[in-house]
mmCIF file of C-alpha atoms and ligand atoms in Angstrom:
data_model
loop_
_atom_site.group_PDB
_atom_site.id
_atom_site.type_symbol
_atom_site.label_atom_id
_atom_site.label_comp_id
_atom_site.label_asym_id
_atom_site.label_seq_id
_atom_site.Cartn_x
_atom_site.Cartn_y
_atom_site.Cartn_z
ATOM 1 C CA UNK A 16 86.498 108.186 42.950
ATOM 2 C CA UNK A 17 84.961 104.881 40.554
ATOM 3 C CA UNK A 18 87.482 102.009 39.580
ATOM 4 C CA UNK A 19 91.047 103.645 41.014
ATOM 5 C CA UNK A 20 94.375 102.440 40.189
ATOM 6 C CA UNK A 21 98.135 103.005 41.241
ATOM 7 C CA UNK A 22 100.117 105.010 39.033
ATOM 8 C CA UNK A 23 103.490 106.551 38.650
ATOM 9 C CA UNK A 24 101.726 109.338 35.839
ATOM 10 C CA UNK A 25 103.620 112.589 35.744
ATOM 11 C CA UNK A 26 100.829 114.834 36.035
ATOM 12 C CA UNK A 27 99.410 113.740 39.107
ATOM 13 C CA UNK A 28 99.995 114.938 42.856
ATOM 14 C CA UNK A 29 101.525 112.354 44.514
ATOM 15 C CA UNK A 30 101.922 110.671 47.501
ATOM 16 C CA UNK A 31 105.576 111.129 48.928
ATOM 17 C CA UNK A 32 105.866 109.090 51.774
ATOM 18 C CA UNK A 33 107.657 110.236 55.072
ATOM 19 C CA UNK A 34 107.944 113.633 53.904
ATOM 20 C CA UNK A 35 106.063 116.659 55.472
ATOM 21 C CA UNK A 36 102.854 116.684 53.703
ATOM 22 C CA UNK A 37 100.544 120.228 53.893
ATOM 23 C CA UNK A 38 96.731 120.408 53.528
ATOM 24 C CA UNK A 39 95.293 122.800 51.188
ATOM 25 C CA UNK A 40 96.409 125.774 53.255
ATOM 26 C CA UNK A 41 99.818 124.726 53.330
ATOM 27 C CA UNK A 42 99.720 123.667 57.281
ATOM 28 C CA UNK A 43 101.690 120.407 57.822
ATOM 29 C CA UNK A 44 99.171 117.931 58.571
ATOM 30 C CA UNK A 45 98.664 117.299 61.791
ATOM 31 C CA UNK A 46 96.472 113.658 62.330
ATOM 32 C CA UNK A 47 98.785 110.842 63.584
ATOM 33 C CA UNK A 48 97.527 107.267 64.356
ATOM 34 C CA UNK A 49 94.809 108.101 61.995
ATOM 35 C CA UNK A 50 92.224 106.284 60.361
ATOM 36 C CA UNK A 51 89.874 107.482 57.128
ATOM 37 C CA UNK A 52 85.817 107.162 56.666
ATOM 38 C CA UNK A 53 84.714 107.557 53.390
ATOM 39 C CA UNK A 54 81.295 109.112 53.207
ATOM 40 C CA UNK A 55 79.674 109.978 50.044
ATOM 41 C CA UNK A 56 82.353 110.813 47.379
ATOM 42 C CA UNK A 57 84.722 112.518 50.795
ATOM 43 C CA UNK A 58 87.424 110.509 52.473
ATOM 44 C CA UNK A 59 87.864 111.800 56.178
ATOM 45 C CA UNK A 60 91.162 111.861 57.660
ATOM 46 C CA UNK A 61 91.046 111.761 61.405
ATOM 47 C CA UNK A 62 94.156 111.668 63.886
ATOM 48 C CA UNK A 63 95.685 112.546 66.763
ATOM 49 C CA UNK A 64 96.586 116.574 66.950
ATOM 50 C CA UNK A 65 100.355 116.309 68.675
ATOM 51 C CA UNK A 66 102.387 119.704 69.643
ATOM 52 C CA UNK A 67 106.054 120.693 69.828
ATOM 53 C CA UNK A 68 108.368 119.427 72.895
ATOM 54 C CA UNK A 69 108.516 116.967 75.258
ATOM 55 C CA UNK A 70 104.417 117.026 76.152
ATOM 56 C CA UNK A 71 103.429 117.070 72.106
ATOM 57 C CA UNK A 72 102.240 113.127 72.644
ATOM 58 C CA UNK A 73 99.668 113.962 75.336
ATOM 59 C CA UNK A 74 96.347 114.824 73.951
ATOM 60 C CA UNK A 75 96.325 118.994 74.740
ATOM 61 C CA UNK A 76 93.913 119.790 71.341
ATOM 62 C CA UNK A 77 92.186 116.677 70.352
ATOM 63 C CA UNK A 78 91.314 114.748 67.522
ATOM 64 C CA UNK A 79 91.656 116.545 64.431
ATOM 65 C CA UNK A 80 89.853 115.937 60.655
ATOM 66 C CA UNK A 81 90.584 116.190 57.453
ATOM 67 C CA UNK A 82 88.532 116.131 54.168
ATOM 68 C CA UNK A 83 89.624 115.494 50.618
ATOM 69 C CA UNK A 84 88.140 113.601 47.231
ATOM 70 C CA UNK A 85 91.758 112.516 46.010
ATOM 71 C CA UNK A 86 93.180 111.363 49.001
ATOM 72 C CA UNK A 87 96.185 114.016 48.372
ATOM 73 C CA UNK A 88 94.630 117.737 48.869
ATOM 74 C CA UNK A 89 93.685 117.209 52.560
ATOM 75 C CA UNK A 90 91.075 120.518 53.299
ATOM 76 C CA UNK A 91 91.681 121.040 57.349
ATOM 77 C CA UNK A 92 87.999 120.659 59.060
ATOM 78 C CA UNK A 93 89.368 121.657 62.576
ATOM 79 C CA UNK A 94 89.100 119.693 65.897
ATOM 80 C CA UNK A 95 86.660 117.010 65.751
ATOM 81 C CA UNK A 96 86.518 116.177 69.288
ATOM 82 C CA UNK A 97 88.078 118.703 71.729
ATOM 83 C CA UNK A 98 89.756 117.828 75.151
ATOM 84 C CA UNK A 99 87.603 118.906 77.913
ATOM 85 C CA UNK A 100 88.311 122.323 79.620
ATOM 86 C CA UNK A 101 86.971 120.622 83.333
ATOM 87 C CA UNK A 102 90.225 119.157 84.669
ATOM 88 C CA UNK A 103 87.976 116.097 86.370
ATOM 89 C CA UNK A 104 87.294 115.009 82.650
ATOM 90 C CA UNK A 105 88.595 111.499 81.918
ATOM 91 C CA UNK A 106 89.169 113.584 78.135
ATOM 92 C CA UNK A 107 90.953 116.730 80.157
ATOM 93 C CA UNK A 108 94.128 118.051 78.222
ATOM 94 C CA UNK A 109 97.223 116.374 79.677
ATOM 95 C CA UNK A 110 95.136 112.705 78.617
ATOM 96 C CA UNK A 111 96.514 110.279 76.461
ATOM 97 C CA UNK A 112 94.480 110.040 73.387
ATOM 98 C CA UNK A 113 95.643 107.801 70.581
ATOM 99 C CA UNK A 114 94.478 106.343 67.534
ATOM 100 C CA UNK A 115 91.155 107.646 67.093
ATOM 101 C CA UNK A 116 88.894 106.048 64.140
ATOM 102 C CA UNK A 117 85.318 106.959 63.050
ATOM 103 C CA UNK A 118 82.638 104.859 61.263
ATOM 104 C CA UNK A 119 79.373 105.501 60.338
ATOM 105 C CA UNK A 120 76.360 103.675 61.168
ATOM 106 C CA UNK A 121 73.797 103.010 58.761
ATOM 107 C CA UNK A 122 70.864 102.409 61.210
ATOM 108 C CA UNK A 123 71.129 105.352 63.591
ATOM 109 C CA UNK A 124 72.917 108.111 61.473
ATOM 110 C CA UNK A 125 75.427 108.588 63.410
ATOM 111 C CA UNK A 126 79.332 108.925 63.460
ATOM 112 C CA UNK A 127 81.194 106.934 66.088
ATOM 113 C CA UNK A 128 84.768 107.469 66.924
ATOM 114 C CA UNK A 129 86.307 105.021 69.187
ATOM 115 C CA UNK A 130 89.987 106.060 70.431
ATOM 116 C CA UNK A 131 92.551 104.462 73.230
ATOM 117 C CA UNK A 132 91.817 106.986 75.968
ATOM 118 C CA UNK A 133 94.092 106.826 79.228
ATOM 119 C CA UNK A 134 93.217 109.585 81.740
ATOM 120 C CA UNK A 135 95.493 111.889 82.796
ATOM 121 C CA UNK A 136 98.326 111.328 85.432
ATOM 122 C CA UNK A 137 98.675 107.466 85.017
ATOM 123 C CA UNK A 138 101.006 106.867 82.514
ATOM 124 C CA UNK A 139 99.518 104.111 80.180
ATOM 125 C CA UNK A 140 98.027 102.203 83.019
ATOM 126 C CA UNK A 141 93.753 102.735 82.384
ATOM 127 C CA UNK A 142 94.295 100.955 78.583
ATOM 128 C CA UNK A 143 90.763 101.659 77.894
ATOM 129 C CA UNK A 144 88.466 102.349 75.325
ATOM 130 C CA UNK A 145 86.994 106.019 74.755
ATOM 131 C CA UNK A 146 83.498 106.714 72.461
ATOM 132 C CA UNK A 147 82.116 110.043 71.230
ATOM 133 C CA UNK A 148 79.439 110.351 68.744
ATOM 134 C CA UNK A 149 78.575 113.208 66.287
ATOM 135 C CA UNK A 150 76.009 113.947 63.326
ATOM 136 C CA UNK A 151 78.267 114.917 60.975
ATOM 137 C CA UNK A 152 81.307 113.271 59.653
ATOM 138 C CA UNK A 153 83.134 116.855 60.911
ATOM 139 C CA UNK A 154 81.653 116.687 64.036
ATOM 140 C CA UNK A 155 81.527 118.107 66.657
ATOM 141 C CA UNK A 156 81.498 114.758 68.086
ATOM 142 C CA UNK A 157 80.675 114.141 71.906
ATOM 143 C CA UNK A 158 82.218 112.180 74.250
ATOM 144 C CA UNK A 159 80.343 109.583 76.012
ATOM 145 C CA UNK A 160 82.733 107.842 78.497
ATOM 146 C CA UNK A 161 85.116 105.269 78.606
ATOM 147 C CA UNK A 162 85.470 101.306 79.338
ATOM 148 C CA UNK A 163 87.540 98.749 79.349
ATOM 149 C CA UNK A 164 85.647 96.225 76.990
ATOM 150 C CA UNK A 165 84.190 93.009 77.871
ATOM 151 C CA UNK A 166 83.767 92.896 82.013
ATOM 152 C CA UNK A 167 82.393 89.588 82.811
ATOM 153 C CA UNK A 168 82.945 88.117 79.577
ATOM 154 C CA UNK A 169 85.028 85.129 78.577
ATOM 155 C CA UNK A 170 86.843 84.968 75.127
ATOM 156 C CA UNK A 171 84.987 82.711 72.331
ATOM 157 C CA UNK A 172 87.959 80.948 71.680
ATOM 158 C CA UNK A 173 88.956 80.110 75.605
ATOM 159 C CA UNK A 174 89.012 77.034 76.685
ATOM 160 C CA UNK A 175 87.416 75.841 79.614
ATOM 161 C CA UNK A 176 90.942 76.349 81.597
ATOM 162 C CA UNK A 177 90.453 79.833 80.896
ATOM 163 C CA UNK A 178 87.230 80.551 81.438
ATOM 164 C CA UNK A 179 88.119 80.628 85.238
ATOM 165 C CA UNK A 180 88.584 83.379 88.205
ATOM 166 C CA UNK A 181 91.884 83.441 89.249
ATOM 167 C CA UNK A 182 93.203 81.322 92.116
ATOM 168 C CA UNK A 183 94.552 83.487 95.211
ATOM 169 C CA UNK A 184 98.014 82.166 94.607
ATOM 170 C CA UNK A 185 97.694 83.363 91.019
ATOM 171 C CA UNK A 186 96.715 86.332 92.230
ATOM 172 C CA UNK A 187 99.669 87.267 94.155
ATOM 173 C CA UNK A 188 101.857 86.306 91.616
ATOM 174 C CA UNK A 189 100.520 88.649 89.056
ATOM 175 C CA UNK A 190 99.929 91.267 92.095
ATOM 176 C CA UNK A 191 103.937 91.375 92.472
ATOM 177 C CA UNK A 192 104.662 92.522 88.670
ATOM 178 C CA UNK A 193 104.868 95.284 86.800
ATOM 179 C CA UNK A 194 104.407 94.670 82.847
ATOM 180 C CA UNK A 195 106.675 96.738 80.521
ATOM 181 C CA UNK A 196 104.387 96.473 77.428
ATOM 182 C CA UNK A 197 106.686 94.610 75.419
ATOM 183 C CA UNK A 198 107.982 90.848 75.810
ATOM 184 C CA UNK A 199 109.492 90.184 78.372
ATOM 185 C CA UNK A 200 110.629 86.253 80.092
ATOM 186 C CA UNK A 201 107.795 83.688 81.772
ATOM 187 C CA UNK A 202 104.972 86.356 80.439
ATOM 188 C CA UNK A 203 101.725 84.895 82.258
ATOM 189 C CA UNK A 204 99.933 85.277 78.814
ATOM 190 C CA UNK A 205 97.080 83.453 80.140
ATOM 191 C CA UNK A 206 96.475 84.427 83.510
ATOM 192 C CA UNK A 207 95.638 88.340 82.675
ATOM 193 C CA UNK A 208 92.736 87.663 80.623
ATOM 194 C CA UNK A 209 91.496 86.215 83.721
ATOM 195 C CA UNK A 210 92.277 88.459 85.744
ATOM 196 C CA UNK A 211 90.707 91.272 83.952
ATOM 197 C CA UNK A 212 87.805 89.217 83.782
ATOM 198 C CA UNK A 213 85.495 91.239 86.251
ATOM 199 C CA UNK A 214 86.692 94.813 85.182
ATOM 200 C CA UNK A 215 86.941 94.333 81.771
ATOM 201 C CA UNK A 216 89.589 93.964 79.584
ATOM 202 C CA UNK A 217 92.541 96.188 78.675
ATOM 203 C CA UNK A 218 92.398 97.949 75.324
ATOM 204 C CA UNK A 219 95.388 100.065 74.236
ATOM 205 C CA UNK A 220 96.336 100.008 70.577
ATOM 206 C CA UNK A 221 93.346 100.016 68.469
ATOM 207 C CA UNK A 222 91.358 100.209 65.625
ATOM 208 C CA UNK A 223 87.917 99.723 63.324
ATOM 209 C CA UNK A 224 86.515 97.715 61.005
ATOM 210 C CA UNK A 225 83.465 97.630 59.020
ATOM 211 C CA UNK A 226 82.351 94.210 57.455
ATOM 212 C CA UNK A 227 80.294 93.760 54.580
ATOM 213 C CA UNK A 228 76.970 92.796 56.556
ATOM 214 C CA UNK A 229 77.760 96.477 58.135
ATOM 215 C CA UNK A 230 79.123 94.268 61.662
ATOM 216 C CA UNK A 231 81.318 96.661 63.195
ATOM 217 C CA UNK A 232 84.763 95.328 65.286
ATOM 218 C CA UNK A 233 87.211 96.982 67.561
ATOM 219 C CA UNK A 234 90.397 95.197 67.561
ATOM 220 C CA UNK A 235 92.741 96.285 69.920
ATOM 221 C CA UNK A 236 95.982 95.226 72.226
ATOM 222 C CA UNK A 237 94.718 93.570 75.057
ATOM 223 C CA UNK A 238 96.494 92.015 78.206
ATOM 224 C CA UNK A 239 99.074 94.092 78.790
ATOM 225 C CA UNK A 240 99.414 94.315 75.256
ATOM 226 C CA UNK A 241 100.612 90.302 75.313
ATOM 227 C CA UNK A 242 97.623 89.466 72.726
ATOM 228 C CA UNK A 243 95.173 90.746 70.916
ATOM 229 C CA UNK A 244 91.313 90.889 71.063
ATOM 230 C CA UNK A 245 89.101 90.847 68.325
ATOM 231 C CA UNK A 246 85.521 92.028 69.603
ATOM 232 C CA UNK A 247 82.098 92.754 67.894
ATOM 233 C CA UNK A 248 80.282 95.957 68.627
ATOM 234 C CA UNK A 249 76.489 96.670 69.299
ATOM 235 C CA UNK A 250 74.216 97.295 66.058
ATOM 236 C CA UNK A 251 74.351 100.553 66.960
ATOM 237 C CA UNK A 252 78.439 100.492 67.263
ATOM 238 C CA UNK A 253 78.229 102.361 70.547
ATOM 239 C CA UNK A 254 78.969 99.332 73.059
ATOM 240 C CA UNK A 255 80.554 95.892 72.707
ATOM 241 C CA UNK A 256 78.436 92.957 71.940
ATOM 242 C CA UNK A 257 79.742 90.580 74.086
ATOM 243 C CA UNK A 258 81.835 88.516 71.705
ATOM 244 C CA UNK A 259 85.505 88.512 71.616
ATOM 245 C CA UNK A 260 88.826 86.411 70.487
ATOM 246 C CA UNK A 261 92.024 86.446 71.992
ATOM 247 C CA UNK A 262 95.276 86.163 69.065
ATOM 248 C CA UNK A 263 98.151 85.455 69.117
ATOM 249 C CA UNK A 264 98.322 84.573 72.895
ATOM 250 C CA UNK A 265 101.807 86.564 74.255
ATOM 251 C CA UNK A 266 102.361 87.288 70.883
ATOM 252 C CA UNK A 267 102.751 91.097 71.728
ATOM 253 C CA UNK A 268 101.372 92.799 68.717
ATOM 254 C CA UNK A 269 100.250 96.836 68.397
ATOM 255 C CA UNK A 270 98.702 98.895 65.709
ATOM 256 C CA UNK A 271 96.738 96.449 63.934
ATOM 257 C CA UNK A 272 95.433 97.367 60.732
ATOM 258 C CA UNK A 273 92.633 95.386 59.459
ATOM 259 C CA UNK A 274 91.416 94.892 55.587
ATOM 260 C CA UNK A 275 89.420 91.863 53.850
ATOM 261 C CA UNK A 276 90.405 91.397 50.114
ATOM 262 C CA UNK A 277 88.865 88.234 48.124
ATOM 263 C CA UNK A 278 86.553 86.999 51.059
ATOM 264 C CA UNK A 279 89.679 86.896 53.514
ATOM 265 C CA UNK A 280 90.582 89.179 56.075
ATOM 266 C CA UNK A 281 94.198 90.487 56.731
ATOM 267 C CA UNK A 282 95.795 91.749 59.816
ATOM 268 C CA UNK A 283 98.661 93.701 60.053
ATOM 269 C CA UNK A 284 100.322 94.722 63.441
ATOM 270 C CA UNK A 285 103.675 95.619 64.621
ATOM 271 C CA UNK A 286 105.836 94.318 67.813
ATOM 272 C CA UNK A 287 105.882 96.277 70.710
ATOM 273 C CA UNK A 288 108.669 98.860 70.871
ATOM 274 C CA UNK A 289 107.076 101.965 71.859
ATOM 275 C CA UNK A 290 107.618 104.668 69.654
ATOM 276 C CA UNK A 291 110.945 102.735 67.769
ATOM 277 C CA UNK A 292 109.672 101.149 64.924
ATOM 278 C CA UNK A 293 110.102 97.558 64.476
ATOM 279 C CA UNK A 294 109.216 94.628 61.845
ATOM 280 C CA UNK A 295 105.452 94.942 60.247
ATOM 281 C CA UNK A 296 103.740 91.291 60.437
ATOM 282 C CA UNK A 297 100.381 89.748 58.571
ATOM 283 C CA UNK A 298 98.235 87.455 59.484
ATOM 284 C CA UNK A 299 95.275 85.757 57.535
ATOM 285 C CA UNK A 300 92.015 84.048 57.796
ATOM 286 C CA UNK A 301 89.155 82.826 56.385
ATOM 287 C CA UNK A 302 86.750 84.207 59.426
ATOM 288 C CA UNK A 303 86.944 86.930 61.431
ATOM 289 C CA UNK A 304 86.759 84.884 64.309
ATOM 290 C CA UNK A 305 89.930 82.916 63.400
ATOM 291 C CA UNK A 306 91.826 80.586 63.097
ATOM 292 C CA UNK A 307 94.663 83.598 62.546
ATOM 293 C CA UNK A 308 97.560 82.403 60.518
ATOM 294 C CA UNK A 309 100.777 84.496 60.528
ATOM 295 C CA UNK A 310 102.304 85.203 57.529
ATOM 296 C CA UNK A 311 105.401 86.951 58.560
ATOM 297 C CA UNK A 312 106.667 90.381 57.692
ATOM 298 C CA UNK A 313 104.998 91.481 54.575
ATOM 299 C CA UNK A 314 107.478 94.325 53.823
ATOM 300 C CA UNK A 315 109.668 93.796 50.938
ATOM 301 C CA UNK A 316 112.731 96.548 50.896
ATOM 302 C CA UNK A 317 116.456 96.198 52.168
ATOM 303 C CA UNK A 318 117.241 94.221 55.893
ATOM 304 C CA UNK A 319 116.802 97.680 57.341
ATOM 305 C CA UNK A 320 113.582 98.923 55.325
ATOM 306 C CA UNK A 321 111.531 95.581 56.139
ATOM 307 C CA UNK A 322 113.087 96.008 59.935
ATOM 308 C CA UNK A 323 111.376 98.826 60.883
ATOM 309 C CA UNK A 324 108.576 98.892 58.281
ATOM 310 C CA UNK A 325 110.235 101.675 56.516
ATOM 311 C CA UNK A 326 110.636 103.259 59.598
ATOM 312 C CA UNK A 327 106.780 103.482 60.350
ATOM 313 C CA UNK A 328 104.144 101.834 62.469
ATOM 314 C CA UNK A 329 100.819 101.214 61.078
ATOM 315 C CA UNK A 330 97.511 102.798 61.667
ATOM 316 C CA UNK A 331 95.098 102.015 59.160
ATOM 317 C CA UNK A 332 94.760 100.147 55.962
ATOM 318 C CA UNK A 333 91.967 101.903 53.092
ATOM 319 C CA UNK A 334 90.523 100.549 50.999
ATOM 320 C CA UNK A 335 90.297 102.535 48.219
ATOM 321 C CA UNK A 336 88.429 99.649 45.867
ATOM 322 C CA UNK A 337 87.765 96.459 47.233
ATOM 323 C CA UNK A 338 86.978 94.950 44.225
ATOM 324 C CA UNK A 339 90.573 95.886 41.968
ATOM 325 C CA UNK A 340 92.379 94.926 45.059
ATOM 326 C CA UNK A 341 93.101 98.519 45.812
ATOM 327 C CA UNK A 342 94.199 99.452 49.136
ATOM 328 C CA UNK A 343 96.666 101.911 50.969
ATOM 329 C CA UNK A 344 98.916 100.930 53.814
ATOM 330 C CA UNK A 345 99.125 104.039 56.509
ATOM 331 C CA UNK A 346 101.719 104.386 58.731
ATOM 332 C CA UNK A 347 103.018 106.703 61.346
ATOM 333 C CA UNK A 348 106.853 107.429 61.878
ATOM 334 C CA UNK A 349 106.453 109.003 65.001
ATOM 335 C CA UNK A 350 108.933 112.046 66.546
ATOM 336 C CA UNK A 351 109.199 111.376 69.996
ATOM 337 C CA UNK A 352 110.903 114.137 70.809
ATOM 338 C CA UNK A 353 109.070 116.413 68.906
ATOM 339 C CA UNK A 354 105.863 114.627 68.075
ATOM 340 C CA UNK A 355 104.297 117.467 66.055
ATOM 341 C CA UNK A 356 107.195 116.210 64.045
ATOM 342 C CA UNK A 357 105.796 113.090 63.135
ATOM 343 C CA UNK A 358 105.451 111.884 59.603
ATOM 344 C CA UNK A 359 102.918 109.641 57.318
ATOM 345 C CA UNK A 360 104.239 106.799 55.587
ATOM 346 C CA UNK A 361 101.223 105.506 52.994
ATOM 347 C CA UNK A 362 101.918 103.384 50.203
ATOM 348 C CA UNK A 363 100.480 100.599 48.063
ATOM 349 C CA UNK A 364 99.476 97.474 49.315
ATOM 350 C CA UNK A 365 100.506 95.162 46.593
ATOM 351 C CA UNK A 366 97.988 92.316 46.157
ATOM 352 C CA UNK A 367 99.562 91.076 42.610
ATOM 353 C CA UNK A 368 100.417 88.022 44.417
ATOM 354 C CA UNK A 369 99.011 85.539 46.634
ATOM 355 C CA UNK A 370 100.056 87.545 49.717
ATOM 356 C CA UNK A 371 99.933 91.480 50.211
ATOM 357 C CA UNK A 372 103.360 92.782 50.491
ATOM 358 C CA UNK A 373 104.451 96.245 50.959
ATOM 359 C CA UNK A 374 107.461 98.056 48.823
ATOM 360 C CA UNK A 375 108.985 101.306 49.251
ATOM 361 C CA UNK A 376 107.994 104.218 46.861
ATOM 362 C CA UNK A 377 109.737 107.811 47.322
ATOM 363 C CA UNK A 378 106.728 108.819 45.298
ATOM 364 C CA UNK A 379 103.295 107.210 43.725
ATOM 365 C CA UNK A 380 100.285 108.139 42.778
ATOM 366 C CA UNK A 381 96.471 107.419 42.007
ATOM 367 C CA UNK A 382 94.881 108.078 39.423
ATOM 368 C CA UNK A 383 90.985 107.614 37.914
ATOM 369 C CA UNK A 384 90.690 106.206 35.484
HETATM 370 C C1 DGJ B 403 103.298 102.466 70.456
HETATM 371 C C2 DGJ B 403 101.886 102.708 70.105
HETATM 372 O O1 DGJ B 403 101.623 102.123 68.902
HETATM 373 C C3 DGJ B 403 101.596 104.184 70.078
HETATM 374 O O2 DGJ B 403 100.279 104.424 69.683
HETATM 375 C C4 DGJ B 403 101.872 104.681 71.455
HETATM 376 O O3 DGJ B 403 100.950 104.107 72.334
HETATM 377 C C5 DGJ B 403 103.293 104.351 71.868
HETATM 378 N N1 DGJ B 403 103.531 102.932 71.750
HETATM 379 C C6 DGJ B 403 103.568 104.753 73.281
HETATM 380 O O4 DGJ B 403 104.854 104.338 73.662
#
């Protein structure tokens, strides 16, 4: 697709968001907390395959793919990266595998997909970072192991009050609590940075992002998801670099969703509700590495609609041309209860002002032109 623009034409398929949407052989899609490489003139769609019932948001198939030119036809290219079949695997079915994203890397050919891996039987406790690698957009990809990123590492942006071991007596206090994942009263935002120091740093909500000098970044919740990290990857996009941010200290974002329109870069995220949606938020700036600036809840819709972000979560944003200011918000509106259940909710991301906001369309489409 050259110069692409949103469109309500008649003749078009169109996008119809929160509705069950089928690939080419008529299968509902089946790719939640996805994320979309473009390759060549082929977007790939990858995402978490979910089943029916109570178990459907453990990983029991894998990360599935999709391929399609128009961003609507969706051709199913099967499981990109199975779960393991040897119950010792950190990747064994029964895992928690969420979020997966893929990018390509100009230098060594390959495909990397980075997901939120937590190994089975402990809840959402591991919060760390899973890589597989494959030759072909399709895959198979294979998995290399997991981390949790940045052991021994302080944050860029830490001060030298941070940049210290914990004291014994903060130890025990953080050794007597339990963290919910969401906000909670006298949150030691600054104390778990530190005391992840050694073992690396929690990473549970996550995704990818590509700059224009081809520097690749995982950003991901961090901390017990009480603040976000920001962290560069290895040339090769296989490891981390060894330079991070912390934002939004105890600001408890998920699901960040990262694009850069005009030379600024945009962050969405949501709070941290588990699968209930709640309010989308933005935040700007100039440089990767910050200063972030929050720009409040960029969905524009009724009290409810810009409440729960249409009733979605994001995942991703694409960018389908840079230059127009084209680019599509994804979103999940997860099932619970029966995640296979789970819908997509993608629709503009309206850059006609000074600040992206998001409306609701019950349909919309692109066309070439
Ligand atoms: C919200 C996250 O965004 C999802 O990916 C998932 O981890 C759920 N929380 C689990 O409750």
């Amino acid at each position: 697709m050259s110069e692409s623009v949103l469109s309500s034409e008649e003749n078009l398929e169109r996008f119809r968001p929160g509705e069950v949407w089928t690939d080419t052989a008529g299968v509902p899609i089946n790719a939640h907390g996805g994320g979309i490489l473009r390759h060549g003139a082929t977007y790939y769609w990858f995402g978490e395959h979910k089943i029916a019932g109570p178990w459907g948001n453990e990983a029991h198939v894998g990360v599935r793919v999709y391929a399609s030119e128009d961003l609507v036809r969706w051709r199913n290219q099967g499981i990109a990266l199975a779960v393991s079949a040897d119950p010792a695997s950190e990747i064994a079915s029964g895992c928690i595998l969420e979020r997966p994203k893929v990018i390509h890397n100009r230098h060594t050919g390959l495909f990397v997909m980075w997901f939120h891996l937590e190994p089975p039987g402990a809840g959402y406790t591991g919060a760390r970072s899973g890589v597989a690698v494959a030759n072909a957009p399709c895959g198979p990809y294979r998995y290399l192991g997991s981390l949790r990123p940045n052991a021994g590492i302080w944050p860029l942006n830490a001060d030298a009050m941070l940049r210290q071991m914990l004291s014994a007596e903060e130890a025990d206090s953080l050794a007597a609590r339990r963290f919910s994942g969401g906000p909670e009263a006298d949150f030691p935002a600054d104390l778990i940075q530190r005391r992840d120091h050694e073992g690396g740093q929690m990473a549970r909500d996550m995704t990818l992002f590509v700059d224009e000098d081809d520097i690749a970044y995982q950003i991901y919740s961090s901390e017990e998801n009480g603040t976000l990290h920001i962290s560069q990857l290895t040339k090769d996009y296989l490891h981390h670099e060894g330079r991070y941010i912390r934002v939004f200290p105890g600001g408890f974002n998920e699901a960040p969703a990262l694009m850069k329109w005009s030379g600024r870069y945009f962050l969405f995220t949501s709070g941290c509700t588990g699968w209930r949606p709640n309010a989308l938020r933005l935040a700007v700036a100039d440089s990767i590495w910050g200063p972030w600036t929050d720009m409040g809840n960029p969905c524009v819709g009724t009290p409810q609609e810009s409440a729960t972000t249409f009733q979605s979560q994001p995942t991703f944003i694409l960018p389908v041309n840079e230059k127009s200011g084209r680019f599509i918000f994804m979103a999940d509106r997860w099932a619970p209860k029966n995640p296979i259940d789970g819908r997509y909710v993608w629709l503009p991301v309206d850059l006609s002002d000074s600040r992206p906001t998001v409306r609701w369309h019950k349909e919309w489409t692109i066309s070439a032109s």
